[in-house]
Coordinates of C-alpha atoms (C1' of nucleotides) in Angstrom, one line a residue:
Chain A
M663 CA 0.0 0.0 0.0
T664 CA 1.4 3.4 -0.8
A665 CA 1.2 6.0 2.0
P666 CA 1.3 9.5 0.6
H667 CA -1.9 10.5 2.3
T668 CA -1.6 9.0 5.7
N669 CA -4.2 11.4 7.1
V670 CA -6.7 10.5 4.5
Q671 CA -9.1 7.7 5.4
K672 CA -8.7 4.8 3.0
I673 CA -11.4 4.9 0.5
S674 CA -13.7 1.9 0.9
E675 CA -13.8 -0.8 -1.6
M676 CA -17.5 -0.2 -2.3
A677 CA -17.1 3.6 -2.7
S678 CA -14.2 3.3 -5.2
R679 CA -16.1 0.9 -7.5
H680 CA -19.5 2.5 -7.5
L681 CA -21.3 5.8 -7.9
S682 CA -22.0 7.3 -4.6
S683 CA -25.4 8.3 -3.3
L684 CA -27.1 6.2 -5.8
S685 CA -28.6 2.7 -5.5
V686 CA -30.9 0.5 -7.5
D687 CA -33.7 -1.6 -6.0
C688 CA -35.6 -4.3 -7.8
V689 CA -39.1 -5.3 -7.2
V690 CA -39.1 -8.8 -8.7
F691 CA -42.6 -10.1 -9.3
G692 CA -43.5 -13.7 -9.8
F693 CA -46.7 -15.6 -10.1
H694 CA -47.4 -18.9 -8.5
K695 CA -50.6 -20.8 -7.5
N696 CA -52.7 -17.7 -8.2
E697 CA -50.7 -15.5 -5.9
M698 CA -48.4 -12.7 -6.8
K699 CA -45.0 -13.1 -5.3
V700 CA -42.1 -10.7 -4.6
L701 CA -38.5 -11.8 -4.2
L702 CA -37.1 -10.6 -0.9
L703 CA -33.9 -11.1 1.0
K704 CA -33.8 -11.8 4.7
I705 CA -31.8 -9.3 6.8
P706 CA -29.7 -11.2 9.4
Y707 CA -30.4 -10.7 13.1
K708 CA -33.7 -9.0 12.4
D709 CA -37.2 -9.9 11.4
E710 CA -37.0 -7.8 8.3
W711 CA -36.8 -8.3 4.6
A712 CA -35.2 -6.2 1.9
L713 CA -35.5 -5.8 -1.8
P714 CA -32.7 -7.1 -3.9
G715 CA -30.6 -4.1 -4.7
G716 CA -27.2 -2.8 -5.3
F717 CA -25.0 -0.1 -6.6
I718 CA -24.1 1.3 -10.0
L719 CA -20.6 0.6 -11.2
R720 CA -18.6 3.6 -12.3
D721 CA -19.1 2.9 -15.9
E722 CA -22.5 1.2 -16.2
S723 CA -26.0 2.5 -16.6
A724 CA -28.7 2.1 -14.0
E725 CA -30.5 -0.4 -16.3
N726 CA -27.3 -2.4 -16.5
A727 CA -26.9 -2.4 -12.8
A728 CA -30.5 -3.5 -12.3
S729 CA -30.2 -6.4 -14.8
R730 CA -26.8 -7.4 -13.3
I731 CA -28.4 -7.5 -9.8
L732 CA -31.4 -9.3 -11.1
K733 CA -29.1 -11.9 -12.7
E734 CA -27.2 -12.4 -9.5
R735 CA -30.3 -12.8 -7.4
T736 CA -32.3 -15.0 -9.7
G737 CA -30.0 -16.4 -12.3
L738 CA -32.2 -15.0 -14.9
D739 CA -31.3 -13.0 -18.0
G740 CA -33.3 -11.0 -20.5
V741 CA -36.4 -10.5 -18.4
F742 CA -38.8 -7.7 -18.4
L743 CA -37.2 -4.9 -16.3
R744 CA -38.3 -1.3 -16.1
Q745 CA -37.4 1.7 -14.0
F746 CA -40.5 3.1 -12.4
H747 CA -39.7 5.7 -9.8
V748 CA -36.9 7.4 -7.9
F749 CA -37.1 7.4 -4.1
S750 CA -35.1 10.3 -2.7
D751 CA -36.6 11.3 0.6
P752 CA -33.6 12.3 2.8
G753 CA -35.3 10.5 5.7
R754 CA -35.8 7.2 3.9
V755 CA -33.0 5.5 5.8
K756 CA -32.5 5.5 9.6
P757 CA -28.7 5.6 9.6
R758 CA -28.5 4.6 13.2
D759 CA -30.5 1.4 12.8
H760 CA -28.7 0.7 9.6
R761 CA -25.2 1.0 11.1
D762 CA -26.1 -1.2 14.1
N763 CA -27.2 -3.9 11.8
L764 CA -24.2 -3.7 9.5
T765 CA -21.7 -3.8 12.4
R766 CA -23.1 -7.1 13.5
M767 CA -21.9 -8.5 10.2
N768 CA -18.3 -8.7 9.0
I769 CA -18.5 -5.5 6.9
P770 CA -15.3 -3.4 6.9
E771 CA -15.7 -0.1 8.7
N772 CA -15.0 1.9 5.6
D773 CA -17.8 0.1 3.7
I774 CA -20.1 0.6 6.6
K775 CA -19.4 4.3 6.6
W776 CA -20.2 4.4 2.9
L777 CA -23.3 2.3 3.2
C778 CA -24.7 4.5 5.9
S779 CA -24.4 7.7 3.9
R780 CA -27.4 9.0 2.2
F781 CA -28.7 7.1 -0.9
V782 CA -31.2 7.9 -3.5
T783 CA -32.5 4.7 -5.0
I784 CA -33.9 4.0 -8.5
G785 CA -36.8 1.6 -8.3
F786 CA -37.0 -1.1 -11.0
Y787 CA -39.6 -3.7 -11.4
A788 CA -39.2 -7.1 -13.0
L789 CA -41.5 -9.8 -14.2
V790 CA -40.0 -13.2 -14.0
D791 CA -41.0 -16.8 -14.4
Y792 CA -41.4 -18.1 -10.9
T793 CA -40.3 -21.6 -11.8
R794 CA -37.1 -20.5 -13.4
A795 CA -35.8 -18.1 -10.9
V796 CA -33.3 -19.3 -8.3
P797 CA -33.5 -17.0 -5.4
T798 CA -29.9 -16.2 -4.2
P799 CA -29.0 -14.0 -1.2
D800 CA -26.4 -11.3 -1.4
E801 CA -23.4 -10.5 0.8
F802 CA -25.6 -8.7 3.3
T803 CA -28.4 -11.2 3.7
T804 CA -28.9 -14.8 4.8
R805 CA -31.6 -16.1 2.6
S806 CA -33.6 -15.2 -0.5
E807 CA -37.3 -16.2 -0.8
W808 CA -40.4 -15.6 -2.8
R809 CA -42.9 -13.9 -0.4
D810 CA -46.6 -13.3 -0.9
L811 CA -47.1 -9.9 -2.3
T812 CA -50.2 -9.4 -0.1
D813 CA -48.4 -10.3 3.1
P814 CA -44.6 -10.1 2.6
G815 CA -43.7 -9.4 6.2
M816 CA -41.8 -6.5 7.6
L817 CA -39.8 -4.7 5.0
M818 CA -36.6 -2.7 5.7
M819 CA -36.5 1.1 5.3
D820 CA -39.0 2.4 2.7
H821 CA -39.0 -0.9 0.8
R822 CA -42.7 -1.4 1.5
V823 CA -43.5 1.9 -0.2
I824 CA -41.3 0.9 -3.1
V825 CA -43.2 -2.4 -3.5
N826 CA -46.5 -0.7 -3.4
T827 CA -45.4 1.9 -6.0
A828 CA -44.2 -0.8 -8.2
L829 CA -47.5 -2.6 -8.0
D830 CA -49.4 0.6 -8.8
T831 CA -47.2 1.1 -11.8
L832 CA -47.7 -2.5 -12.9
R833 CA -51.5 -2.0 -12.7
L834 CA -51.3 1.1 -14.8
Q835 CA -49.0 -0.5 -17.4
L836 CA -51.3 -3.5 -17.6
N837 CA -53.5 -1.4 -20.0
N838 CA -50.6 -0.4 -22.2
L839 CA -48.3 -3.3 -22.1
P840 CA -48.5 -7.0 -22.9
I841 CA -47.7 -8.2 -19.4
G842 CA -47.7 -11.9 -18.9
Y843 CA -44.9 -13.0 -21.3
N844 CA -42.5 -13.0 -18.4
L845 CA -44.7 -14.1 -15.6
L846 CA -46.0 -17.3 -17.2
R847 CA -44.2 -20.3 -18.6
E848 CA -43.8 -20.5 -22.4
K849 CA -47.1 -22.3 -22.9
F850 CA -50.1 -21.4 -20.8
T851 CA -53.9 -21.5 -20.9
M852 CA -56.4 -18.7 -21.2
P853 CA -57.6 -19.3 -17.6
E854 CA -54.1 -19.0 -16.3
L855 CA -53.5 -15.7 -18.1
Q856 CA -56.8 -14.5 -16.8
K857 CA -55.9 -15.4 -13.2
L858 CA -52.7 -13.5 -13.6
Y859 CA -54.6 -10.4 -14.7
E860 CA -57.1 -10.8 -11.9
T861 CA -54.4 -11.2 -9.4
I862 CA -52.5 -8.1 -10.5
L863 CA -55.7 -6.0 -10.7
G864 CA -57.2 -7.5 -7.5
R865 CA -60.6 -8.1 -9.0
K866 CA -62.5 -10.7 -11.1
L867 CA -62.9 -10.4 -14.8
D868 CA -65.5 -11.9 -17.0
R869 CA -64.0 -15.0 -18.6
R870 CA -65.6 -14.5 -22.1
N871 CA -65.0 -10.8 -22.3
F872 CA -61.4 -11.3 -21.1
Q873 CA -60.7 -13.8 -23.8
R874 CA -62.2 -11.7 -26.5
K875 CA -60.2 -8.6 -25.5
I876 CA -56.9 -10.3 -25.0
L877 CA -57.2 -12.1 -28.4
S878 CA -58.0 -8.8 -30.1
Y879 CA -54.5 -7.6 -29.1
R880 CA -53.1 -10.2 -31.5
I881 CA -50.2 -11.0 -29.2
L882 CA -51.2 -14.6 -28.5
L883 CA -50.7 -17.7 -30.6
R884 CA -53.2 -20.5 -30.1
L885 CA -51.5 -23.8 -30.1
D886 CA -52.9 -27.1 -31.4
E887 CA -52.4 -28.6 -28.0
R888 CA -54.3 -28.9 -24.8
K889 CA -53.1 -28.9 -21.2
T890 CA -53.0 -32.5 -20.1
G891 CA -53.3 -34.1 -16.6
V892 CA -55.7 -31.4 -15.5
A893 CA -59.0 -31.9 -13.8
H894 CA -62.1 -31.2 -15.9
K895 CA -62.1 -30.1 -19.5
A896 CA -58.6 -29.7 -20.9
P897 CA -57.9 -26.1 -21.8
V898 CA -56.2 -25.1 -25.0
L899 CA -52.6 -23.9 -24.7
Y900 CA -51.4 -20.5 -26.0
R901 CA -48.0 -18.9 -26.2
F902 CA -47.0 -15.3 -26.9
D903 CA -46.6 -14.4 -30.5
Y904 CA -43.1 -12.9 -30.8
D905 CA -43.9 -10.4 -33.4
G906 CA -47.2 -9.3 -32.0
Y907 CA -45.7 -9.1 -28.5
H908 CA -42.8 -6.9 -29.5
R909 CA -45.0 -4.7 -31.6
A910 CA -47.3 -4.2 -28.6
L911 CA -44.3 -3.4 -26.4
E912 CA -43.4 -0.6 -28.8
E913 CA -46.7 0.7 -29.7
G914 CA -48.8 0.0 -26.6
L915 CA -52.1 -1.8 -26.6
K916 CA -54.7 0.8 -27.0
G917 CA -55.0 4.6 -27.2
G918 CA -57.1 7.1 -25.4
F919 CA -58.9 9.9 -27.1
Chain B
M993 CA -9.0 28.3 6.2
T994 CA -7.7 25.4 8.3
A995 CA -4.9 23.4 6.7
P996 CA -4.7 20.0 8.3
H997 CA -4.8 18.2 4.9
T998 CA -2.5 20.1 2.7
N999 CA -2.2 17.3 0.3
V1000 CA -5.8 16.8 -0.1
Q1001 CA -7.4 18.8 -2.8
K1002 CA -9.8 21.4 -1.4
I1003 CA -13.3 20.0 -1.8
S1004 CA -15.3 22.1 -4.2
E1005 CA -18.1 24.3 -3.0
M1006 CA -20.6 22.4 -5.2
A1007 CA -19.4 19.0 -4.2
S1008 CA -19.7 19.8 -0.5
R1009 CA -23.2 21.1 -0.7
H1010 CA -24.7 18.5 -3.0
L1011 CA -25.1 14.8 -3.6
S1012 CA -22.5 13.7 -6.0
S1013 CA -23.2 11.8 -9.3
L1014 CA -26.8 13.0 -9.3
S1015 CA -28.5 15.8 -11.0
V1016 CA -32.0 16.9 -11.8
D1017 CA -33.2 18.3 -15.2
C1018 CA -36.5 19.9 -15.8
V1019 CA -38.4 19.9 -19.0
V1020 CA -40.7 22.9 -18.5
F1021 CA -43.6 23.0 -21.0
G1022 CA -45.5 26.1 -21.8
F1023 CA -48.3 26.8 -24.3
H1024 CA -48.5 30.0 -26.3
K1025 CA -50.2 30.9 -29.6
N1026 CA -51.1 27.3 -30.3
E1027 CA -47.5 26.1 -29.9
M1028 CA -45.9 24.0 -27.3
K1029 CA -42.9 25.7 -25.8
V1030 CA -39.9 24.4 -23.7
L1031 CA -37.9 26.6 -21.4
L1032 CA -34.2 26.4 -22.4
L1033 CA -31.0 28.1 -21.2
K1034 CA -28.4 29.4 -23.6
I1035 CA -24.9 27.9 -23.2
P1036 CA -22.3 30.7 -23.6
Y1037 CA -19.8 30.5 -26.5
K1038 CA -21.8 27.8 -28.2
D1039 CA -24.9 27.5 -30.3
E1040 CA -26.4 25.1 -27.8
W1041 CA -29.2 25.1 -25.3
A1042 CA -29.6 23.3 -22.1
L1043 CA -32.5 22.2 -19.9
P1044 CA -32.8 24.1 -16.6
G1045 CA -31.2 21.7 -14.1
G1046 CA -29.2 21.5 -11.0
F1047 CA -28.1 19.4 -8.1
I1048 CA -29.7 17.9 -5.1
L1049 CA -28.8 19.4 -1.7
R1050 CA -27.5 17.1 0.9
D1051 CA -30.7 17.1 2.8
E1052 CA -33.4 17.6 0.3
S1053 CA -35.4 15.2 -2.0
A1054 CA -35.1 15.1 -5.7
E1055 CA -38.7 16.6 -5.9
N1056 CA -37.6 19.4 -3.7
A1057 CA -34.5 20.1 -5.8
A1058 CA -36.6 20.1 -9.0
S1059 CA -39.2 22.5 -7.6
R1060 CA -36.5 24.7 -6.2
I1061 CA -34.8 24.8 -9.6
L1062 CA -38.1 25.5 -11.3
K1063 CA -38.8 28.3 -8.9
E1064 CA -35.3 29.8 -9.6
R1065 CA -35.7 29.6 -13.4
T1066 CA -39.4 30.7 -13.7
G1067 CA -40.3 32.4 -10.5
L1068 CA -43.2 29.9 -10.2
D1069 CA -44.3 27.9 -7.3
G1070 CA -46.7 25.0 -6.9
V1071 CA -46.8 24.0 -10.5
F1072 CA -47.4 20.5 -11.9
L1073 CA -44.1 18.8 -11.6
R1074 CA -43.4 15.1 -12.0
Q1075 CA -40.3 12.9 -12.3
F1076 CA -40.6 10.7 -15.5
H1077 CA -37.3 9.0 -16.2
V1078 CA -33.7 8.5 -15.0
F1079 CA -31.0 9.0 -17.6
S1080 CA -27.9 7.1 -16.6
D1081 CA -26.0 6.1 -19.8
P1082 CA -22.4 6.5 -18.8
G1083 CA -21.7 8.1 -22.2
R1084 CA -24.4 10.8 -21.9
V1085 CA -21.8 13.5 -21.2
K1086 CA -18.7 14.2 -23.3
P1087 CA -16.4 15.2 -20.5
R1088 CA -13.9 16.8 -22.8
D1089 CA -16.3 19.2 -24.5
H1090 CA -17.9 19.9 -21.2
R1091 CA -14.6 20.8 -19.6
D1092 CA -13.6 23.0 -22.5
N1093 CA -16.8 24.9 -22.2
L1094 CA -16.7 25.3 -18.4
T1095 CA -13.1 26.6 -18.4
R1096 CA -14.1 29.5 -20.7
M1097 CA -16.3 30.7 -17.9
N1098 CA -15.1 31.8 -14.5
I1099 CA -15.8 28.5 -12.7
P1100 CA -13.3 27.5 -10.0
E1101 CA -11.2 24.5 -11.1
N1102 CA -12.6 22.4 -8.2
D1103 CA -16.1 22.9 -9.3
I1104 CA -15.1 22.1 -12.9
K1105 CA -13.6 18.9 -11.8
W1106 CA -16.8 18.0 -10.0
L1107 CA -19.1 19.1 -12.8
C1108 CA -17.2 17.0 -15.3
S1109 CA -17.5 13.8 -13.3
R1110 CA -20.2 11.3 -14.2
F1111 CA -23.8 12.3 -13.5
V1112 CA -27.0 10.4 -13.5
T1113 CA -29.9 12.8 -14.0
I1114 CA -33.4 12.5 -12.9
G1115 CA -35.8 14.0 -15.5
F1116 CA -38.8 16.0 -14.3
Y1117 CA -41.4 17.6 -16.5
A1118 CA -43.4 20.6 -15.5
L1119 CA -46.5 22.3 -17.0
V1120 CA -46.5 26.0 -16.4
D1121 CA -48.5 29.0 -17.4
Y1122 CA -46.5 30.7 -20.2
T1123 CA -47.7 34.1 -19.3
R1124 CA -46.6 33.9 -15.6
A1125 CA -43.2 32.4 -16.0
V1126 CA -40.2 34.7 -15.9
P1127 CA -37.4 32.8 -17.7
T1128 CA -34.2 33.4 -15.7
P1129 CA -30.7 32.1 -16.6
D1130 CA -28.5 30.3 -14.1
E1131 CA -24.9 30.8 -13.2
F1132 CA -23.7 28.7 -16.2
T1133 CA -25.8 30.4 -18.9
T1134 CA -26.4 33.7 -20.5
R1135 CA -30.1 33.7 -21.3
S1136 CA -33.3 31.8 -20.7
E1137 CA -36.0 31.6 -23.3
W1138 CA -39.1 29.8 -24.4
R1139 CA -38.3 27.8 -27.4
D1140 CA -40.6 26.0 -29.9
L1141 CA -40.9 22.4 -28.9
T1142 CA -40.9 21.3 -32.5
D1143 CA -37.8 23.2 -33.3
P1144 CA -35.8 24.1 -30.1
G1145 CA -32.4 24.3 -31.8
M1146 CA -29.3 22.3 -30.8
L1147 CA -29.5 20.9 -27.3
M1148 CA -26.5 20.0 -25.1
M1149 CA -25.6 16.5 -24.2
D1150 CA -28.6 14.1 -24.2
H1151 CA -31.1 16.9 -23.5
R1152 CA -32.9 16.4 -26.8
V1153 CA -33.6 12.8 -25.7
I1154 CA -34.8 14.0 -22.4
V1155 CA -37.2 16.4 -24.0
N1156 CA -38.6 13.8 -26.3
T1157 CA -39.0 11.3 -23.5
A1158 CA -40.8 14.0 -21.5
L1159 CA -43.2 14.6 -24.4
D1160 CA -43.9 10.9 -24.9
T1161 CA -44.7 10.7 -21.2
L1162 CA -46.9 13.7 -21.3
R1163 CA -48.8 12.2 -24.3
L1164 CA -49.3 9.0 -22.3
Q1165 CA -50.4 10.8 -19.2
L1166 CA -52.9 12.9 -21.1
N1167 CA -55.2 9.9 -21.0
N1168 CA -54.9 9.5 -17.2
L1169 CA -54.4 13.0 -15.9
P1170 CA -56.2 16.3 -16.1
I1171 CA -53.5 18.2 -18.0
G1172 CA -54.3 21.8 -18.8
Y1173 CA -54.7 23.2 -15.3
N1174 CA -51.2 24.4 -15.3
L1175 CA -50.8 25.2 -19.0
L1176 CA -53.7 27.6 -19.3
R1177 CA -54.6 30.7 -17.5
E1178 CA -57.2 30.5 -14.8
K1179 CA -60.1 31.1 -17.2
F1180 CA -60.0 29.6 -20.6
T1181 CA -62.3 28.7 -23.4
M1182 CA -63.2 25.2 -24.7
P1183 CA -61.4 25.9 -28.0
E1184 CA -58.3 26.9 -26.2
L1185 CA -58.3 23.7 -24.2
Q1186 CA -58.9 21.7 -27.3
K1187 CA -56.0 23.4 -29.1
L1188 CA -53.8 22.5 -26.2
Y1189 CA -54.7 18.9 -26.5
E1190 CA -54.3 18.9 -30.2
T1191 CA -50.9 20.5 -29.9
I1192 CA -49.7 18.0 -27.3
L1193 CA -51.0 15.1 -29.3
G1194 CA -50.0 16.4 -32.6
R1195 CA -53.4 15.8 -34.3
K1196 CA -56.8 17.3 -34.8
L1197 CA -59.7 16.4 -32.6
D1198 CA -63.4 16.7 -33.3
R1199 CA -64.7 19.8 -31.6
R1200 CA -68.0 18.3 -30.4
N1201 CA -66.7 15.0 -29.3
F1202 CA -63.8 16.7 -27.5
Q1203 CA -66.2 18.9 -25.5
R1204 CA -68.4 15.9 -24.6
K1205 CA -65.5 13.9 -23.4
I1206 CA -63.7 16.6 -21.4
L1207 CA -67.0 17.6 -19.8
S1208 CA -67.7 14.0 -18.8
Y1209 CA -64.5 14.0 -16.7
R1210 CA -66.2 16.6 -14.4
I1211 CA -63.1 18.6 -13.9
L1212 CA -64.4 21.8 -15.5
L1213 CA -66.6 24.5 -14.2
R1214 CA -68.5 26.4 -16.8
L1215 CA -68.6 30.1 -15.9
D1216 CA -71.3 32.6 -16.6
E1217 CA -69.0 34.6 -18.7
R1218 CA -67.8 34.8 -22.2
K1219 CA -64.4 35.8 -23.6
T1220 CA -64.7 39.3 -24.9
G1221 CA -62.9 41.3 -27.5
V1222 CA -62.5 38.2 -29.7
A1223 CA -63.5 37.9 -33.3
H1224 CA -66.6 35.9 -34.1
K1225 CA -68.9 34.4 -31.6
A1226 CA -67.8 34.9 -28.0
P1227 CA -66.9 31.6 -26.5
V1228 CA -67.9 30.6 -22.9
L1229 CA -65.2 30.6 -20.3
Y1230 CA -64.4 27.7 -18.1
R1231 CA -62.1 27.1 -15.2
F1232 CA -60.9 23.9 -13.5
D1233 CA -63.0 22.6 -10.7
Y1234 CA -60.7 22.3 -7.7
D1235 CA -62.4 19.2 -6.3
G1236 CA -62.9 17.4 -9.5
Y1237 CA -59.4 18.2 -10.7
H1238 CA -57.7 16.9 -7.6
R1239 CA -59.9 13.8 -7.5
A1240 CA -58.8 13.1 -11.1
L1241 CA -55.2 13.6 -10.2
E1242 CA -55.6 10.9 -7.6
E1243 CA -57.8 8.5 -9.3
G1244 CA -57.0 9.0 -13.0
L1245 CA -59.5 9.8 -15.7
K1246 CA -60.5 6.4 -17.1
G1247 CA -59.7 2.8 -16.6
G1248 CA -58.8 0.1 -18.9
F1249 CA -60.2 -3.4 -18.6
Chain C
dT248 C1' -77.4 49.7 -41.4
dT249 C1' -77.1 45.3 -43.2
dA250 C1' -75.0 41.4 -45.2
dT251 C1' -71.2 38.3 -44.7
dC252 C1' -68.5 35.1 -42.6
dA253 C1' -65.8 32.5 -39.4
dT254 C1' -66.5 30.5 -35.2
dT255 C1' -69.2 28.7 -31.2
dG256 C1' -72.9 25.8 -29.0
dT257 C1' -75.7 21.9 -29.3
dG258 C1' -78.1 17.5 -31.0
dT259 C1' -78.6 13.3 -33.6
dC260 C1' -77.7 9.0 -35.6
dA261 C1' -74.8 5.1 -36.9
dA262 C1' -70.9 2.3 -35.8
dA263 C1' -68.0 0.2 -32.6
dT264 C1' -67.0 -1.3 -28.2
dT265 C1' -68.1 -3.2 -23.8
dA266 C1' -70.9 -5.6 -20.3
dA267 C1' -74.0 -9.2 -19.1
dC268 C1' -75.4 -13.5 -19.8
dA269 C1' -76.5 -19.0 -21.3
dC270 C1' -75.6 -23.3 -23.1
dA271 C1' -73.1 -27.1 -25.1
dA272 C1' -68.7 -29.9 -24.8
dA273 C1' -65.0 -32.1 -22.3
dG274 C1' -63.0 -34.9 -19.0
dC275 C1' -62.2 -36.3 -14.2
dT276 C1' -64.7 -38.3 -10.1
dT277 C1' -67.7 -41.5 -8.0
Chain D
dA1486 C1' -72.7 -44.3 -16.6
dA1487 C1' -74.1 -40.2 -14.0
dG1488 C1' -72.5 -36.2 -11.8
dC1489 C1' -69.8 -32.3 -11.3
dT1490 C1' -66.7 -28.7 -12.6
dT1491 C1' -64.4 -26.2 -16.0
dT1492 C1' -63.7 -24.8 -20.8
dG1493 C1' -65.1 -22.8 -25.4
dT1494 C1' -68.2 -20.0 -27.9
dG1495 C1' -72.2 -16.9 -29.3
dT1496 C1' -76.0 -13.5 -28.6
dT1497 C1' -78.1 -9.4 -27.0
dA1498 C1' -78.5 -5.0 -24.7
dA1499 C1' -76.2 -0.9 -23.0
dT1500 C1' -72.7 2.3 -23.4
dT1501 C1' -69.3 4.8 -25.7
dT1502 C1' -67.3 6.7 -29.7
dG1503 C1' -67.1 8.8 -34.3
dA1504 C1' -69.2 11.4 -37.9
dC1505 C1' -71.8 14.9 -39.1
dA1506 C1' -75.6 19.4 -39.6
dC1507 C1' -77.5 23.4 -38.3
dA1508 C1' -78.8 27.4 -35.6
dA1509 C1' -76.7 31.3 -33.0
dT1510 C1' -73.4 34.9 -32.3
dG1511 C1' -70.7 38.9 -33.0
dA1512 C1' -67.0 41.2 -35.4
dT1513 C1' -66.0 42.9 -40.1
dA1514 C1' -67.0 44.5 -44.7
dA1515 C1' -70.0 46.5 -47.9

DNA sequence: TTATCATTGTGTCAAATTAACACAAAGCTT
DNA sequence: AAGCTTTGTGTTAATTTGACACAATGATAA
């Protein structure tokens, strides 16, 4: 180690590699057994959960940081991922609590100092296939789990607000974007897709009207197959039509006025 | 000045007061003579314009920073102001060009160093009453002007992209939000409101259908007055209904599904 | 003073979209 | 084989949207 600036506190590893004051948090939505799920990380020594998040490397974009973090926490690549809001309330972190918690773990003091400084966080939300994601904790957490969106437990800092804002955004986007591609498996049935919409919106939809509307978007491809091994009448399988889906992503699904 | 760290470069004034790596840029929309306007600042020594922007103080939120900046650049308070996107491409600034430009002005070297470091910017858009705003340049610029949105001239860095994204957002929001309150004077006529919508959307709307739709939102109050001194038949004046307007801000104007 | 003319205010009708609803077919369960 | 639940599809009424016509107003021109 060179020592020209003995008085200067060694810059922490984290601080030197990342942009300061800025973080990224991901609200990762999944869908399983007719329930919306969020991917959360367990904070050690506390009955609290946190969103998977991280920092922006000195030469990457926020989008890149978010997809990097998502990949690290789920193993998934190329999923639907969008920024939706910036959370910048100066009081969003309680530095005291935060520091107490970090000192219990083996975090170097310099990193702790950096981690306890003020952060503005960019919220991203992601839609992922529940069956393909492999929840993986990060260096600050002990486990990673899918939690019920309606009852995720205690969340750290303002993460509950972030989740709620993400859900509000998702509900709004539902009318403009072809959601579902990333939340369901490749092949799915119309009732499954409808359940997804109902779950996100939090209300029942008419089966027949739903089908008519969703088909009018021309983003689905009806397969010549039916779901097997299921009770009652076997439903037809669909998958997203690549061209139609991407056209809809660009142009939106409907217009006002 | 104390001198305990002679080796350490003096921390710049800007750096010590603000969060690093983070800025705020405001796309301020106005409406005048059937044209959408954007408020831009003239960069000295260059044929380029910039969005009014600034930095986030150590203990304020991004929203606060944006409205503070807006107030400084327009004199206006309490206007419609929303964050819409974060621009974080590491290549969004050409540090060389930027530095050359700043050195021509009397900016202290420490501030220049800070200003040329990488910044992620939070884009806000504002809707303001053209007649009430007083365009005011900042410490880096020579003049402040309303420019035509369709032909604003050369914009600095990625500011053109920021403006376009803001406009796209505004067009989308038009279907969910009661736009207009902030872009028109307190009392306005139905044709004026329609022109505003047409200008934002970039297409003609049917006069009668427009009126029917806008009235169905119940955000307008018809006054017992007509616009005077105008050619042809005097149009009735309206103003926004406070309650209806704020309800619409909360709940949105229409639902999908 | 009166005619002209562009613009405003309002109503109607057809087309399209949405909401509400019913019944036959399929396939597991008993 | 009968029963039960769920899927697939069509029909009709209500609502919303789009297209359009005509009378009223008030400044301007003749």
